[in-house]
Short mmCIF file of C-alpha atoms in Angstrom, two decimals:
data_model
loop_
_atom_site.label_atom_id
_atom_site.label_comp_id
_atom_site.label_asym_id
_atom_site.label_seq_id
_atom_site.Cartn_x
_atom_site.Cartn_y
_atom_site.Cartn_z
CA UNK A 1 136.86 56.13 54.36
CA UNK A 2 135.26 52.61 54.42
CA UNK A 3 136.50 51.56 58.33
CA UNK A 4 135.36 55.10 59.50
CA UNK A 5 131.37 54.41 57.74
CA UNK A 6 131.31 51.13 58.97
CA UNK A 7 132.44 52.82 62.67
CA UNK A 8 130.29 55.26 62.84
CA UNK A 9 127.33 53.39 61.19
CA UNK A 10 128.05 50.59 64.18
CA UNK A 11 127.90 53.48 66.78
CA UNK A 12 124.66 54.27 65.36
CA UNK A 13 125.43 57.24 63.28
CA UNK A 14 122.96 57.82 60.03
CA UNK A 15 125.47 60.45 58.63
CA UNK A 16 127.63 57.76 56.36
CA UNK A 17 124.00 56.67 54.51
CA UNK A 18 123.04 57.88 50.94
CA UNK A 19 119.48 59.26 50.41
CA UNK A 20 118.03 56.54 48.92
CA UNK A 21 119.25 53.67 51.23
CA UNK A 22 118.08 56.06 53.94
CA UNK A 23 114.69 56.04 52.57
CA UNK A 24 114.90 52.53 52.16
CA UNK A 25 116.02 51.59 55.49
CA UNK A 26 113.05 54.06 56.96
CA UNK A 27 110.62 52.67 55.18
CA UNK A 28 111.37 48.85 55.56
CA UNK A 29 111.87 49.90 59.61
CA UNK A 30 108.39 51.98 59.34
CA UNK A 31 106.36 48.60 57.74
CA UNK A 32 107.88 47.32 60.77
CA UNK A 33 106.87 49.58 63.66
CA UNK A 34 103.12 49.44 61.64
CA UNK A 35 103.42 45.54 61.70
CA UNK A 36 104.55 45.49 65.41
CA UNK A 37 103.45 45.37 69.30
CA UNK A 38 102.85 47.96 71.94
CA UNK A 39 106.26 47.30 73.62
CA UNK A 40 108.81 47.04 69.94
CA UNK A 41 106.68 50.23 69.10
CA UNK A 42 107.50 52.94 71.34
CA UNK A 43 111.40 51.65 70.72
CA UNK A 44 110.44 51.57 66.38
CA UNK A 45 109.24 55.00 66.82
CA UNK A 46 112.29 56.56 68.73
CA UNK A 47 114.23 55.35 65.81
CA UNK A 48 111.70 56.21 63.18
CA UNK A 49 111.71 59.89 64.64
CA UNK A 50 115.97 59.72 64.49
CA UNK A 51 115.38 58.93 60.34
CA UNK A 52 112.70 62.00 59.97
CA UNK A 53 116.04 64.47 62.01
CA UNK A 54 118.28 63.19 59.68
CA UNK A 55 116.16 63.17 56.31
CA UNK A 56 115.01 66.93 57.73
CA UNK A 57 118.75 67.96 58.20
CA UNK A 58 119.83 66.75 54.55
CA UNK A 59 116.93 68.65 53.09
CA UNK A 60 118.01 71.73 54.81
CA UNK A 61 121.36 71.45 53.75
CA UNK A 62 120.57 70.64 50.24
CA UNK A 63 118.12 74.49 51.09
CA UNK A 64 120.92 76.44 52.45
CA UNK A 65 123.54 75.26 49.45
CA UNK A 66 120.96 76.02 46.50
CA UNK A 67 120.09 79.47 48.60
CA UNK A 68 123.18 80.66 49.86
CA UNK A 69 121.69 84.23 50.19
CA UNK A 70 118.28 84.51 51.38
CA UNK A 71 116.04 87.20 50.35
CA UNK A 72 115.99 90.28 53.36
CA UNK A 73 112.35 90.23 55.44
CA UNK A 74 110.19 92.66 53.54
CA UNK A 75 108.19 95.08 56.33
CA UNK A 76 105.17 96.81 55.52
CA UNK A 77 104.92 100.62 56.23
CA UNK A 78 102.60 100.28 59.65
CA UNK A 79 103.58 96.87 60.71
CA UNK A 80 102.07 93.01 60.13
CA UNK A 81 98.90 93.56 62.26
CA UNK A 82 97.65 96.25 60.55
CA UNK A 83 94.95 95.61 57.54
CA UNK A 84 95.60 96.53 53.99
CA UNK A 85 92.49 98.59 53.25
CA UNK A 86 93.89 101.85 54.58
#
C-alpha cells in the first residue's frame, strides 16, 4: 500500500494521513496562514478549510461506527411548537 499513499498523498489526497500527523500538519500550516500575507492567505485558508472537511469526516465516521443504530426521533403528543404547560 506504500506507492498508492505516496500517489494519492502527491495528488493531494488527505485520506492516506493518520490523525495525529493530520493535526500536526494543520496546525504547523495554520501558524503559517496566522504568520502570513494577504495574498499566501486566502490560498492557506482554502487548504486550512480542506483539513477542518477531512478532520470533520473522520469524526463522523468514528460517530456512525460507535452508533451504528441511532435512537428513533421522539415526537411530542401536539407537535414541537406547542408549550409544555398544557
Amino acid at each position: 500500500m506504500g506507492i498508492f499513499d505516496s500517489i494519492t498523498r502527491g495528488l493531494g489526497s488527505l485520506r492516506p494521513l493518520s490523525d495525529a500527523e493530520l493535526e500536526d500538519e494543520r496546525e504547523a500550516l495554520r501558524q503559517r496562514y496566522e504568520s502570513s500575507d494577504v495574498n499566501e492567505s486566502s490560498k492557506l485558508y482554502d487548504e486550512l478549510h480542506r483539513y477542518d472537511e477531512e478532520m470533520a469526516r473522520r469524526a463522523n465516521e468514528a460517530y456512525a461506527r460507535e452508533n451504528p443504530n441511532p435512537p428513533e426521533p421522539r415526537h411530542r403528543e401536539h407537535g414541537w411548537y406547542l408549550p409544555n404547560d398544557d
